[in-house]
PDB file of C-alpha atoms in Angstrom:
ATOM      1  CA  UNK A   1     100.460 107.638 107.286  1.00 69.00           C
ATOM      2  CA  UNK A   2      96.871 106.610 106.636  1.00 78.00           C
ATOM      3  CA  UNK A   3      97.763 102.917 106.905  1.00 75.00           C
ATOM      4  CA  UNK A   4      99.617 103.511 110.162  1.00 82.00           C
ATOM      5  CA  UNK A   5      96.599 105.380 111.540  1.00 84.00           C
ATOM      6  CA  UNK A   6      94.217 102.580 110.596  1.00 78.00           C
ATOM      7  CA  UNK A   7      96.588  99.970 112.022  1.00 75.00           C
ATOM      8  CA  UNK A   8      96.724 101.883 115.281  1.00 81.00           C
ATOM      9  CA  UNK A   9      92.933 102.258 115.418  1.00 81.00           C
ATOM     10  CA  UNK A  10      92.417  98.577 114.629  1.00 74.00           C
ATOM     11  CA  UNK A  11      94.911  97.573 117.291  1.00 75.00           C
ATOM     12  CA  UNK A  12      93.297  99.753 119.936  1.00 80.00           C
ATOM     13  CA  UNK A  13      89.756  98.668 119.014  1.00 76.00           C
ATOM     14  CA  UNK A  14      90.357  94.922 118.885  1.00 73.00           C
ATOM     15  CA  UNK A  15      93.551  94.477 120.927  1.00 74.00           C
ATOM     16  CA  UNK A  16      95.010  90.988 121.019  1.00 74.00           C
ATOM     17  CA  UNK A  17      92.275  89.645 118.752  1.00 73.00           C
ATOM     18  CA  UNK A  18      93.800  91.423 115.759  1.00 72.00           C
ATOM     19  CA  UNK A  19      95.695  89.071 113.461  1.00 72.00           C
ATOM     20  CA  UNK A  20      98.720  90.247 111.442  1.00 71.00           C
ATOM     21  CA  UNK A  21      97.108  89.751 108.017  1.00 69.00           C
ATOM     22  CA  UNK A  22      93.931  91.578 107.091  1.00 66.00           C
ATOM     23  CA  UNK A  23      92.402  88.543 105.395  1.00 68.00           C
ATOM     24  CA  UNK A  24      92.734  86.487 108.605  1.00 72.00           C
ATOM     25  CA  UNK A  25      90.573  88.987 110.519  1.00 72.00           C
ATOM     26  CA  UNK A  26      87.581  88.561 108.199  1.00 74.00           C
ATOM     27  CA  UNK A  27      84.889  86.210 109.589  1.00 75.00           C
ATOM     28  CA  UNK A  28      84.557  83.174 107.329  1.00 76.00           C
ATOM     29  CA  UNK A  29      80.924  82.278 108.071  1.00 80.00           C
ATOM     30  CA  UNK A  30      79.465  85.305 106.229  1.00 81.00           C
ATOM     31  CA  UNK A  31      78.794  85.190 102.487  1.00 84.00           C
ATOM     32  CA  UNK A  32      80.026  88.762 102.038  1.00 81.00           C
ATOM     33  CA  UNK A  33      83.236  87.836 103.843  1.00 79.00           C
ATOM     34  CA  UNK A  34      83.848  84.982 101.410  1.00 81.00           C
ATOM     35  CA  UNK A  35      83.391  87.415  98.548  1.00 84.00           C
ATOM     36  CA  UNK A  36      85.907  89.789 100.142  1.00 79.00           C
ATOM     37  CA  UNK A  37      88.416  86.950 100.579  1.00 77.00           C
ATOM     38  CA  UNK A  38      88.106  86.015  96.903  1.00 80.00           C
ATOM     39  CA  UNK A  39      88.596  89.652  95.933  1.00 79.00           C
ATOM     40  CA  UNK A  40      91.739  89.779  98.086  1.00 75.00           C
ATOM     41  CA  UNK A  41      93.012  86.715  96.225  1.00 74.00           C
ATOM     42  CA  UNK A  42      92.084  87.994  92.751  1.00 77.00           C
ATOM     43  CA  UNK A  43      93.339  91.568  93.185  1.00 75.00           C
ATOM     44  CA  UNK A  44      97.049  90.779  92.630  1.00 72.00           C
ATOM     45  CA  UNK A  45      96.233  88.897  89.434  1.00 71.00           C
ATOM     46  CA  UNK A  46      94.289  91.794  87.964  1.00 73.00           C
ATOM     47  CA  UNK A  47      96.897  94.307  89.081  1.00 73.00           C
ATOM     48  CA  UNK A  48      99.651  92.214  87.560  1.00 74.00           C
ATOM     49  CA  UNK A  49      97.945  91.995  84.181  1.00 75.00           C
ATOM     50  CA  UNK A  50      97.190  95.730  84.258  1.00 78.00           C
ATOM     51  CA  UNK A  51     100.882  96.422  84.818  1.00 80.00           C
ATOM     52  CA  UNK A  52     101.769  94.314  81.784  1.00 84.00           C
ATOM     53  CA  UNK A  53      99.113  95.952  79.578  1.00 86.00           C
ATOM     54  CA  UNK A  54     101.277  98.902  78.387  1.00 88.00           C
ATOM     55  CA  UNK A  55     104.028  96.506  77.308  1.00 89.00           C
ATOM     56  CA  UNK A  56     101.528  94.350  75.427  1.00 90.00           C
ATOM     57  CA  UNK A  57      99.882  97.386  73.817  1.00 90.00           C
ATOM     58  CA  UNK A  58     103.224  98.655  72.578  1.00 92.00           C
ATOM     59  CA  UNK A  59     104.106  95.307  71.023  1.00 92.00           C
ATOM     60  CA  UNK A  60     100.598  94.941  69.570  1.00 91.00           C
ATOM     61  CA  UNK A  61     100.894  98.335  67.876  1.00 91.00           C
ATOM     62  CA  UNK A  62     103.594  96.801  65.685  1.00 91.00           C
ATOM     63  CA  UNK A  63     101.355  93.950  64.457  1.00 90.00           C
ATOM     64  CA  UNK A  64     100.677  94.131  60.701  1.00 89.00           C
ATOM     65  CA  UNK A  65      96.985  93.232  61.070  1.00 85.00           C
ATOM     66  CA  UNK A  66      94.083  95.608  61.778  1.00 87.00           C
ATOM     67  CA  UNK A  67      92.762  95.612  65.353  1.00 82.00           C
ATOM     68  CA  UNK A  68      89.495  93.944  64.373  1.00 84.00           C
ATOM     69  CA  UNK A  69      90.941  90.948  62.529  1.00 87.00           C
ATOM     70  CA  UNK A  70      91.031  87.426  63.938  1.00 91.00           C
ATOM     71  CA  UNK A  71      94.792  87.273  63.444  1.00 90.00           C
ATOM     72  CA  UNK A  72      95.219  90.318  65.678  1.00 91.00           C
ATOM     73  CA  UNK A  73      92.999  88.860  68.407  1.00 90.00           C
ATOM     74  CA  UNK A  74      94.787  85.498  68.315  1.00 92.00           C
ATOM     75  CA  UNK A  75      98.218  87.128  68.261  1.00 92.00           C
ATOM     76  CA  UNK A  76      97.248  89.451  71.110  1.00 91.00           C
ATOM     77  CA  UNK A  77      96.032  86.520  73.188  1.00 92.00           C
ATOM     78  CA  UNK A  78      99.243  84.581  72.563  1.00 94.00           C
ATOM     79  CA  UNK A  79     101.387  87.627  73.283  1.00 93.00           C
ATOM     80  CA  UNK A  80      99.697  88.460  76.585  1.00 91.00           C
ATOM     81  CA  UNK A  81      99.727  84.840  77.709  1.00 92.00           C
ATOM     82  CA  UNK A  82     103.376  84.567  76.701  1.00 93.00           C
ATOM     83  CA  UNK A  83     104.284  87.696  78.666  1.00 91.00           C
ATOM     84  CA  UNK A  84     102.617  86.323  81.788  1.00 87.00           C
ATOM     85  CA  UNK A  85     104.387  82.974  81.400  1.00 90.00           C
ATOM     86  CA  UNK A  86     107.724  84.709  80.745  1.00 89.00           C
ATOM     87  CA  UNK A  87     107.539  86.789  83.912  1.00 83.00           C
ATOM     88  CA  UNK A  88     106.380  83.744  85.905  1.00 82.00           C
ATOM     89  CA  UNK A  89     109.344  81.705  84.642  1.00 87.00           C
ATOM     90  CA  UNK A  90     111.657  84.617  85.350  1.00 81.00           C
ATOM     91  CA  UNK A  91     110.431  84.661  88.936  1.00 77.00           C
ATOM     92  CA  UNK A  92     110.893  80.905  89.234  1.00 80.00           C
ATOM     93  CA  UNK A  93     114.395  80.795  87.698  1.00 79.00           C
ATOM     94  CA  UNK A  94     115.900  83.616  89.741  1.00 75.00           C
ATOM     95  CA  UNK A  95     115.687  82.668  93.430  1.00 73.00           C
ATOM     96  CA  UNK A  96     115.842  86.256  94.701  1.00 74.00           C
ATOM     97  CA  UNK A  97     113.423  87.766  92.193  1.00 73.00           C
ATOM     98  CA  UNK A  98     111.142  89.207  94.890  1.00 74.00           C
ATOM     99  CA  UNK A  99     114.119  90.931  96.523  1.00 76.00           C
ATOM    100  CA  UNK A 100     115.101  92.504  93.207  1.00 76.00           C
ATOM    101  CA  UNK A 101     111.507  93.619  92.669  1.00 76.00           C
ATOM    102  CA  UNK A 102     111.476  95.068  96.210  1.00 76.00           C
ATOM    103  CA  UNK A 103     114.639  97.011  95.394  1.00 78.00           C
ATOM    104  CA  UNK A 104     113.170  98.371  92.165  1.00 79.00           C
ATOM    105  CA  UNK A 105     109.904  99.212  93.926  1.00 77.00           C
ATOM    106  CA  UNK A 106     111.548 101.021  96.803  1.00 77.00           C
ATOM    107  CA  UNK A 107     113.971 102.841  94.539  1.00 78.00           C
ATOM    108  CA  UNK A 108     111.400 103.998  92.013  1.00 83.00           C
ATOM    109  CA  UNK A 109     108.063 103.770  93.852  1.00 82.00           C
ATOM    110  CA  UNK A 110     108.618 106.738  96.140  1.00 84.00           C
ATOM    111  CA  UNK A 111     110.223 108.660  93.314  1.00 87.00           C
ATOM    112  CA  UNK A 112     107.228 108.258  91.007  1.00 86.00           C
ATOM    113  CA  UNK A 113     104.461 108.413  93.621  1.00 86.00           C
ATOM    114  CA  UNK A 114     105.699 111.094  96.042  1.00 88.00           C
ATOM    115  CA  UNK A 115     108.882 112.911  95.065  1.00 90.00           C
ATOM    116  CA  UNK A 116     108.318 113.737  91.396  1.00 91.00           C
ATOM    117  CA  UNK A 117     104.702 114.955  91.717  1.00 92.00           C
ATOM    118  CA  UNK A 118     105.660 117.298  94.542  1.00 92.00           C
ATOM    119  CA  UNK A 119     108.766 118.450  92.697  1.00 93.00           C
ATOM    120  CA  UNK A 120     106.808 119.129  89.502  1.00 93.00           C
ATOM    121  CA  UNK A 121     104.136 120.973  91.445  1.00 93.00           C
ATOM    122  CA  UNK A 122     106.806 123.159  93.021  1.00 93.00           C
ATOM    123  CA  UNK A 123     108.400 123.803  89.647  1.00 93.00           C
ATOM    124  CA  UNK A 124     105.107 124.794  87.989  1.00 93.00           C
ATOM    125  CA  UNK A 125     103.503 126.839  90.790  1.00 92.00           C
ATOM    126  CA  UNK A 126     106.559 128.089  92.664  1.00 88.00           C
ATOM    127  CA  UNK A 127     105.891 131.764  91.919  1.00 90.00           C
ATOM    128  CA  UNK A 128     102.169 131.768  92.781  1.00 93.00           C
ATOM    129  CA  UNK A 129     101.866 129.432  95.777  1.00 92.00           C
ATOM    130  CA  UNK A 130     101.834 130.694  99.363  1.00 94.00           C
ATOM    131  CA  UNK A 131     104.922 130.087 101.470  1.00 93.00           C
ATOM    132  CA  UNK A 132     103.163 127.583 103.756  1.00 94.00           C
ATOM    133  CA  UNK A 133     102.214 125.484 100.718  1.00 94.00           C
ATOM    134  CA  UNK A 134     105.802 125.528  99.477  1.00 93.00           C
ATOM    135  CA  UNK A 135     106.961 124.420 102.943  1.00 94.00           C
ATOM    136  CA  UNK A 136     104.478 121.536 102.892  1.00 93.00           C
ATOM    137  CA  UNK A 137     105.774 120.447  99.484  1.00 93.00           C
ATOM    138  CA  UNK A 138     109.373 120.666 100.659  1.00 95.00           C
ATOM    139  CA  UNK A 139     108.425 118.559 103.706  1.00 95.00           C
ATOM    140  CA  UNK A 140     106.795 115.993 101.400  1.00 93.00           C
ATOM    141  CA  UNK A 141     109.974 115.949  99.319  1.00 94.00           C
ATOM    142  CA  UNK A 142     112.136 115.444 102.415  1.00 94.00           C
ATOM    143  CA  UNK A 143     109.980 112.674 103.876  1.00 93.00           C
ATOM    144  CA  UNK A 144     109.582 110.971 100.490  1.00 91.00           C
ATOM    145  CA  UNK A 145     113.304 111.068  99.873  1.00 92.00           C
ATOM    146  CA  UNK A 146     114.075 109.738 103.361  1.00 92.00           C
ATOM    147  CA  UNK A 147     111.567 106.886 103.049  1.00 89.00           C
ATOM    148  CA  UNK A 148     112.747 106.043  99.527  1.00 88.00           C
ATOM    149  CA  UNK A 149     116.393 105.952 100.588  1.00 90.00           C
ATOM    150  CA  UNK A 150     115.577 103.920 103.714  1.00 90.00           C
ATOM    151  CA  UNK A 151     113.538 101.420 101.687  1.00 86.00           C
ATOM    152  CA  UNK A 152     116.254 101.094  99.077  1.00 87.00           C
ATOM    153  CA  UNK A 153     118.930 100.544 101.720  1.00 89.00           C
ATOM    154  CA  UNK A 154     116.716  97.995 103.523  1.00 86.00           C
ATOM    155  CA  UNK A 155     116.102  96.048 100.315  1.00 83.00           C
ATOM    156  CA  UNK A 156     119.839  96.047  99.522  1.00 85.00           C
ATOM    157  CA  UNK A 157     120.630  94.779 103.034  1.00 87.00           C
ATOM    158  CA  UNK A 158     117.910  92.116 102.689  1.00 82.00           C
ATOM    159  CA  UNK A 159     119.366  91.054  99.335  1.00 80.00           C
ATOM    160  CA  UNK A 160     122.888  90.763 100.763  1.00 84.00           C
ATOM    161  CA  UNK A 161     121.618  88.722 103.733  1.00 84.00           C
ATOM    162  CA  UNK A 162     119.705  86.372 101.435  1.00 80.00           C
ATOM    163  CA  UNK A 163     122.755  85.834  99.233  1.00 79.00           C
ATOM    164  CA  UNK A 164     124.981  85.066 102.236  1.00 81.00           C
ATOM    165  CA  UNK A 165     122.589  82.536 103.763  1.00 74.00           C
TER     166      UNK A 165
END
């Protein structure tokens, strides 16, 4: 909802001068704007490695060396680099990898980010929360479920269309 509100405000403020991608709207002649553009480029890389960190930490916990040894550092570096290369090759080998990732994201993203927190909150505080607060949580559950189902169905339809073409 926040993104929709900002998109609406940006559209009404700048009208036809608004470009579809945020990074295209940034003026390129300013030094600060160049810094912002580089941050927009680097953000996915850092987010990607942060998402792989729990997997790497779990595998590293099984290493026989202490955390401070050179063998551990070298093995950790090779492991993390290997994980990145493995996922990159996986994305290159499977032509519809981004569609599968979209399906997984839409199926589990709303569940983890919206539905489960509200459901757990209701379960824990059901007896002490006011009725209006319970109604708000039920509304969040309904909207989250509807958006999650719609996103999952849309990604399945997109996947089927990509396979047929």
